[in-house]
PDB file of C-alpha atoms in Angstrom:
ATOM      1  CA  MET A   4      45.901 -12.201  12.969  1.00 52.00           C
ATOM      2  CA  ASP A   5      43.454 -11.830  15.432  1.00 66.00           C
ATOM      3  CA  VAL A   6      43.891 -13.985  18.526  1.00 69.00           C
ATOM      4  CA  ASP A   7      41.140 -13.879  21.397  1.00 74.00           C
ATOM      5  CA  LEU A   8      43.560 -14.040  24.588  1.00 72.00           C
ATOM      6  CA  SER A   9      40.625 -14.767  26.575  1.00 80.00           C
ATOM      7  CA  GLN A  10      40.794 -18.050  25.513  1.00 84.00           C
ATOM      8  CA  VAL A  11      44.423 -18.632  25.088  1.00 90.00           C
ATOM      9  CA  PRO A  12      47.210 -19.331  27.314  1.00 93.00           C
ATOM     10  CA  VAL A  13      50.017 -16.829  27.439  1.00 92.00           C
ATOM     11  CA  LEU A  14      53.380 -17.881  28.552  1.00 92.00           C
ATOM     12  CA  VAL A  15      55.886 -15.161  29.312  1.00 91.00           C
ATOM     13  CA  GLY A  16      59.584 -15.952  29.787  1.00 90.00           C
ATOM     14  CA  THR A  17      61.823 -13.609  31.532  1.00 86.00           C
ATOM     15  CA  THR A  18      65.255 -13.628  33.068  1.00 80.00           C
ATOM     16  CA  MET A  19      64.272 -11.179  36.041  1.00 72.00           C
ATOM     17  CA  ARG A  20      60.586 -10.798  36.023  1.00 70.00           C
ATOM     18  CA  GLU A  21      59.598  -7.207  37.614  1.00 73.00           C
ATOM     19  CA  GLN A  22      62.756  -6.620  39.388  1.00 72.00           C
ATOM     20  CA  ARG A  23      63.236  -3.255  37.521  1.00 69.00           C
ATOM     21  CA  SER A  24      59.662  -2.314  39.160  1.00 72.00           C
ATOM     22  CA  LEU A  25      60.898  -3.317  42.339  1.00 73.00           C
ATOM     23  CA  GLU A  26      63.996  -1.117  42.084  1.00 77.00           C
ATOM     24  CA  LEU A  27      62.253   1.682  41.578  1.00 75.00           C
ATOM     25  CA  TRP A  28      59.781   1.314  44.153  1.00 74.00           C
ATOM     26  CA  TRP A  29      62.641   0.925  46.433  1.00 74.00           C
ATOM     27  CA  ARG A  30      64.825   3.663  45.517  1.00 78.00           C
ATOM     28  CA  ASP A  31      62.393   6.311  44.172  1.00 79.00           C
ATOM     29  CA  HIS A  32      59.353   5.128  46.130  1.00 77.00           C
ATOM     30  CA  ALA A  33      57.018   4.850  43.103  1.00 74.00           C
ATOM     31  CA  ASP A  34      53.683   3.532  43.121  1.00 78.00           C
ATOM     32  CA  VAL A  35      53.638  -0.215  43.031  1.00 75.00           C
ATOM     33  CA  ALA A  36      50.813  -2.488  43.450  1.00 74.00           C
ATOM     34  CA  LEU A  37      51.531  -6.253  44.294  1.00 71.00           C
ATOM     35  CA  GLY A  38      49.347  -7.332  41.382  1.00 70.00           C
ATOM     36  CA  ASP A  39      51.375  -5.079  39.095  1.00 69.00           C
ATOM     37  CA  LEU A  40      54.556  -7.493  39.429  1.00 71.00           C
ATOM     38  CA  HIS A  41      52.707 -10.124  37.700  1.00 75.00           C
ATOM     39  CA  PHE A  42      52.717  -9.948  33.768  1.00 78.00           C
ATOM     40  CA  GLY A  43      49.114 -11.713  34.217  1.00 80.00           C
ATOM     41  CA  THR A  44      47.786  -8.489  35.526  1.00 81.00           C
ATOM     42  CA  ALA A  45      48.958  -6.215  32.932  1.00 81.00           C
ATOM     43  CA  LEU A  46      47.938  -8.897  30.145  1.00 84.00           C
ATOM     44  CA  GLU A  47      44.705  -9.225  31.354  1.00 85.00           C
ATOM     45  CA  GLU A  48      43.842  -5.381  31.704  1.00 84.00           C
ATOM     46  CA  THR A  49      45.495  -4.562  28.247  1.00 85.00           C
ATOM     47  CA  PHE A  50      44.137  -7.682  25.954  1.00 85.00           C
ATOM     48  CA  GLY A  51      41.796  -9.353  28.254  1.00 85.00           C
ATOM     49  CA  ALA A  52      43.971 -12.622  28.749  1.00 86.00           C
ATOM     50  CA  SER A  53      42.641 -14.974  31.218  1.00 84.00           C
ATOM     51  CA  THR A  54      45.307 -17.511  31.556  1.00 88.00           C
ATOM     52  CA  THR A  55      49.061 -16.390  31.771  1.00 88.00           C
ATOM     53  CA  TYR A  56      52.206 -18.158  33.250  1.00 88.00           C
ATOM     54  CA  THR A  57      55.489 -16.816  34.150  1.00 88.00           C
ATOM     55  CA  PHE A  58      58.599 -18.154  33.776  1.00 87.00           C
ATOM     56  CA  ALA A  59      61.458 -16.427  35.583  1.00 84.00           C
ATOM     57  CA  ASN A  60      64.263 -18.793  35.313  1.00 81.00           C
ATOM     58  CA  GLY A  61      67.199 -16.826  33.869  1.00 76.00           C
ATOM     59  CA  CYS A  62      68.285 -16.603  30.262  1.00 77.00           C
ATOM     60  CA  SER A  63      66.183 -19.769  29.019  1.00 84.00           C
ATOM     61  CA  ALA A  64      62.993 -18.574  30.208  1.00 88.00           C
ATOM     62  CA  ALA A  65      61.506 -18.080  26.924  1.00 91.00           C
ATOM     63  CA  LEU A  66      62.823 -21.330  25.679  1.00 91.00           C
ATOM     64  CA  TYR A  67      60.979 -22.954  28.711  1.00 92.00           C
ATOM     65  CA  ALA A  68      57.542 -21.093  27.595  1.00 94.00           C
ATOM     66  CA  LEU A  69      58.034 -22.327  24.014  1.00 95.00           C
ATOM     67  CA  GLY A  70      58.518 -25.823  25.440  1.00 94.00           C
ATOM     68  CA  MET A  71      55.281 -25.778  27.332  1.00 94.00           C
ATOM     69  CA  ALA A  72      53.625 -24.453  24.459  1.00 96.00           C
ATOM     70  CA  THR A  73      54.394 -27.191  22.236  1.00 94.00           C
ATOM     71  CA  ASP A  74      53.748 -29.508  25.201  1.00 93.00           C
ATOM     72  CA  MET A  75      50.261 -28.205  25.703  1.00 94.00           C
ATOM     73  CA  ILE A  76      49.514 -28.423  22.082  1.00 94.00           C
ATOM     74  CA  LYS A  77      50.633 -31.652  21.880  1.00 92.00           C
ATOM     75  CA  LEU A  78      48.806 -32.951  25.103  1.00 94.00           C
ATOM     76  CA  GLY A  79      45.432 -31.437  23.705  1.00 94.00           C
ATOM     77  CA  LEU A  80      45.457 -28.733  26.343  1.00 94.00           C
ATOM     78  CA  ALA A  81      45.160 -25.969  23.491  1.00 93.00           C
ATOM     79  CA  ASP A  82      45.212 -25.414  19.906  1.00 93.00           C
ATOM     80  CA  THR A  83      46.773 -21.772  20.554  1.00 92.00           C
ATOM     81  CA  VAL A  84      49.537 -20.364  22.562  1.00 94.00           C
ATOM     82  CA  VAL A  85      50.920 -17.094  22.712  1.00 93.00           C
ATOM     83  CA  VAL A  86      54.664 -17.377  23.992  1.00 95.00           C
ATOM     84  CA  ALA A  87      56.314 -13.949  24.788  1.00 92.00           C
ATOM     85  CA  GLY A  88      59.911 -13.376  26.063  1.00 91.00           C
ATOM     86  CA  THR A  89      60.762  -9.830  27.734  1.00 87.00           C
ATOM     87  CA  ASP A  90      63.551  -8.378  30.044  1.00 82.00           C
ATOM     88  CA  ALA A  91      64.264  -4.866  31.141  1.00 78.00           C
ATOM     89  CA  VAL A  92      67.823  -4.084  32.102  1.00 76.00           C
ATOM     90  CA  THR A  93      68.051  -3.661  36.136  1.00 76.00           C
ATOM     91  CA  GLU A  94      70.658  -1.724  37.883  1.00 76.00           C
ATOM     92  CA  SER A  95      71.074  -4.966  40.154  1.00 75.00           C
ATOM     93  CA  GLY A  96      71.618  -7.190  36.902  1.00 74.00           C
ATOM     94  CA  PHE A  97      74.454  -4.659  35.847  1.00 72.00           C
ATOM     95  CA  GLY A  98      76.063  -4.748  38.878  1.00 75.00           C
ATOM     96  CA  THR A  99      75.884  -8.517  39.426  1.00 73.00           C
ATOM     97  CA  LEU A 100      77.445  -8.961  35.610  1.00 71.00           C
ATOM     98  CA  ASP A 101      80.243  -6.030  36.597  1.00 71.00           C
ATOM     99  CA  ARG A 102      81.113  -8.186  39.755  1.00 73.00           C
ATOM    100  CA  VAL A 103      81.306 -11.265  37.831  1.00 70.00           C
ATOM    101  CA  GLN A 104      82.633 -10.402  34.221  1.00 63.00           C
ATOM    102  CA  ASN A 105      86.258  -9.246  34.042  1.00 63.00           C
ATOM    103  CA  HIS A 106      86.579  -9.489  30.373  1.00 69.00           C
ATOM    104  CA  ILE A 107      84.042  -7.205  28.729  1.00 68.00           C
ATOM    105  CA  PRO A 108      83.491  -8.606  24.938  1.00 72.00           C
ATOM    106  CA  ASP A 109      83.889  -6.336  21.898  1.00 74.00           C
ATOM    107  CA  ALA A 110      81.360  -8.231  19.716  1.00 76.00           C
ATOM    108  CA  LEU A 111      78.817 -10.662  20.260  1.00 75.00           C
ATOM    109  CA  ARG A 112      80.147 -14.435  19.020  1.00 76.00           C
ATOM    110  CA  PRO A 113      77.764 -16.946  20.597  1.00 73.00           C
ATOM    111  CA  PHE A 114      79.110 -19.826  18.491  1.00 76.00           C
ATOM    112  CA  ASP A 115      82.871 -18.606  19.016  1.00 79.00           C
ATOM    113  CA  ALA A 116      84.615 -21.136  21.143  1.00 78.00           C
ATOM    114  CA  SER A 117      86.973 -18.175  22.360  1.00 77.00           C
ATOM    115  CA  HIS A 118      84.241 -15.850  23.291  1.00 73.00           C
ATOM    116  CA  LYS A 119      84.331 -14.207  26.749  1.00 71.00           C
ATOM    117  CA  GLY A 120      81.452 -12.462  28.498  1.00 67.00           C
ATOM    118  CA  MET A 121      78.379 -11.091  27.442  1.00 68.00           C
ATOM    119  CA  LEU A 122      76.697  -7.922  26.378  1.00 70.00           C
ATOM    120  CA  MET A 123      73.309  -7.075  28.326  1.00 72.00           C
ATOM    121  CA  GLY A 124      70.452  -5.689  26.471  1.00 73.00           C
ATOM    122  CA  GLU A 125      66.726  -5.504  26.911  1.00 78.00           C
ATOM    123  CA  GLY A 126      63.805  -6.543  24.582  1.00 82.00           C
ATOM    124  CA  ALA A 127      60.933  -8.494  24.033  1.00 87.00           C
ATOM    125  CA  ALA A 128      59.215 -10.589  21.085  1.00 91.00           C
ATOM    126  CA  ALA A 129      56.018 -12.685  20.937  1.00 91.00           C
ATOM    127  CA  VAL A 130      55.007 -15.493  18.740  1.00 91.00           C
ATOM    128  CA  VAL A 131      51.792 -17.234  18.269  1.00 92.00           C
ATOM    129  CA  VAL A 132      52.083 -20.988  18.267  1.00 93.00           C
ATOM    130  CA  GLN A 133      49.151 -23.186  16.649  1.00 93.00           C
ATOM    131  CA  ARG A 134      48.329 -26.703  16.120  1.00 92.00           C
ATOM    132  CA  ALA A 135      49.192 -27.677  12.502  1.00 89.00           C
ATOM    133  CA  GLY A 136      46.073 -26.930  10.564  1.00 86.00           C
ATOM    134  CA  THR A 137      44.026 -24.983  12.733  1.00 86.00           C
ATOM    135  CA  GLY A 138      45.423 -21.450  12.514  1.00 76.00           C
ATOM    136  CA  ARG A 139      44.337 -18.623   9.778  1.00 77.00           C
ATOM    137  CA  GLY A 140      46.918 -16.810   7.657  1.00 78.00           C
ATOM    138  CA  LEU A 141      50.504 -17.014   6.631  1.00 84.00           C
ATOM    139  CA  VAL A 142      52.538 -19.351   8.490  1.00 86.00           C
ATOM    140  CA  HIS A 143      55.899 -17.938   9.126  1.00 87.00           C
ATOM    141  CA  ALA A 144      57.743 -21.114  10.873  1.00 88.00           C
ATOM    142  CA  ARG A 145      56.967 -24.466  12.309  1.00 89.00           C
ATOM    143  CA  VAL A 146      58.330 -25.714  15.842  1.00 90.00           C
ATOM    144  CA  ARG A 147      59.294 -29.272  15.230  1.00 89.00           C
ATOM    145  CA  GLY A 148      60.818 -30.194  18.426  1.00 89.00           C
ATOM    146  CA  VAL A 149      62.092 -28.459  21.490  1.00 91.00           C
ATOM    147  CA  SER A 150      64.167 -29.712  24.251  1.00 90.00           C
ATOM    148  CA  MET A 151      66.337 -28.467  26.913  1.00 87.00           C
ATOM    149  CA  ASN A 152      68.625 -29.589  30.085  1.00 85.00           C
ATOM    150  CA  CYS A 153      68.941 -28.434  33.383  1.00 80.00           C
ATOM    151  CA  ASP A 154      72.283 -30.346  34.294  1.00 78.00           C
ATOM    152  CA  ALA A 155      73.260 -28.107  37.415  1.00 78.00           C
ATOM    153  CA  HIS A 156      76.977 -28.452  36.047  1.00 78.00           C
ATOM    154  CA  HIS A 157      77.741 -24.630  35.953  1.00 77.00           C
ATOM    155  CA  ALA A 158      75.612 -21.154  36.071  1.00 70.00           C
ATOM    156  CA  THR A 159      76.533 -20.540  32.728  1.00 70.00           C
ATOM    157  CA  ALA A 160      78.392 -23.409  31.304  1.00 76.00           C
ATOM    158  CA  PRO A 161      76.378 -26.334  30.738  1.00 80.00           C
ATOM    159  CA  ASP A 162      78.194 -29.886  30.623  1.00 87.00           C
ATOM    160  CA  PRO A 163      78.854 -30.459  26.964  1.00 88.00           C
ATOM    161  CA  ASP A 164      77.114 -33.959  27.199  1.00 91.00           C
ATOM    162  CA  GLY A 165      74.212 -32.216  28.306  1.00 89.00           C
ATOM    163  CA  ILE A 166      74.211 -30.072  25.167  1.00 88.00           C
ATOM    164  CA  THR A 167      74.432 -33.230  22.983  1.00 90.00           C
ATOM    165  CA  ARG A 168      71.346 -34.966  24.976  1.00 91.00           C
ATOM    166  CA  ALA A 169      69.119 -31.913  24.670  1.00 90.00           C
ATOM    167  CA  VAL A 170      69.876 -31.644  20.778  1.00 91.00           C
ATOM    168  CA  GLN A 171      69.191 -34.992  20.272  1.00 92.00           C
ATOM    169  CA  ASP A 172      66.289 -35.027  22.257  1.00 92.00           C
ATOM    170  CA  ALA A 173      65.086 -32.128  19.922  1.00 91.00           C
ATOM    171  CA  TYR A 174      65.941 -34.367  16.881  1.00 93.00           C
ATOM    172  CA  ARG A 175      63.972 -36.972  18.235  1.00 92.00           C
ATOM    173  CA  ARG A 176      61.118 -34.935  19.230  1.00 90.00           C
ATOM    174  CA  ALA A 177      60.939 -33.139  15.421  1.00 90.00           C
ATOM    175  CA  GLY A 178      61.411 -36.615  13.964  1.00 91.00           C
ATOM    176  CA  VAL A 179      64.441 -35.545  12.018  1.00 91.00           C
ATOM    177  CA  ARG A 180      68.033 -36.748  11.869  1.00 88.00           C
ATOM    178  CA  ARG A 181      71.254 -34.831  12.165  1.00 81.00           C
ATOM    179  CA  ARG A 182      72.643 -33.622   8.985  1.00 79.00           C
ATOM    180  CA  THR A 183      76.457 -33.091   8.689  1.00 72.00           C
ATOM    181  CA  SER A 184      77.255 -29.353   8.061  1.00 67.00           C
ATOM    182  CA  THR A 185      79.229 -28.599   4.541  1.00 63.00           C
ATOM    183  CA  TRP A 186      80.501 -25.371   6.150  1.00 57.00           C
TER     184      TRP A 186
END
């Protein structure tokens, strides 16, 4: 599907933004212009994107970008929004994790109550979110409701009641009821 990014907002979620570029500048004296430290500069030069927003608020940044995209569509501010999430592994990120993580996990088990620690990695993904009925081409998924919380309970362990409220809010926004699992 072709999307004209000069007319479409692009929302980028990232944990560390362009910290890796700053590390290379500091350590190796790499050439880094101030404008290069904003994803919008590269998106405009490469794809013609004229409206970009960067969310640099931790692991949940791409979720915040998705939430803003659905709000923009609901409020009539856009019919199409590109949402991306990206992170590059940084030396300082590894250093920080090494100092605070005592138990290095041997496997990813995010929904296991006994899991400990996390495995770092890097990657990027993007999706095109459109108002129902306005897009062309195959629909791969539907966003029915997005919600999140910022309870400030703990840096990496949100309050269980806050999680419950966020899930209930997502159900409400989606117009669905909770189903009991049969697993």
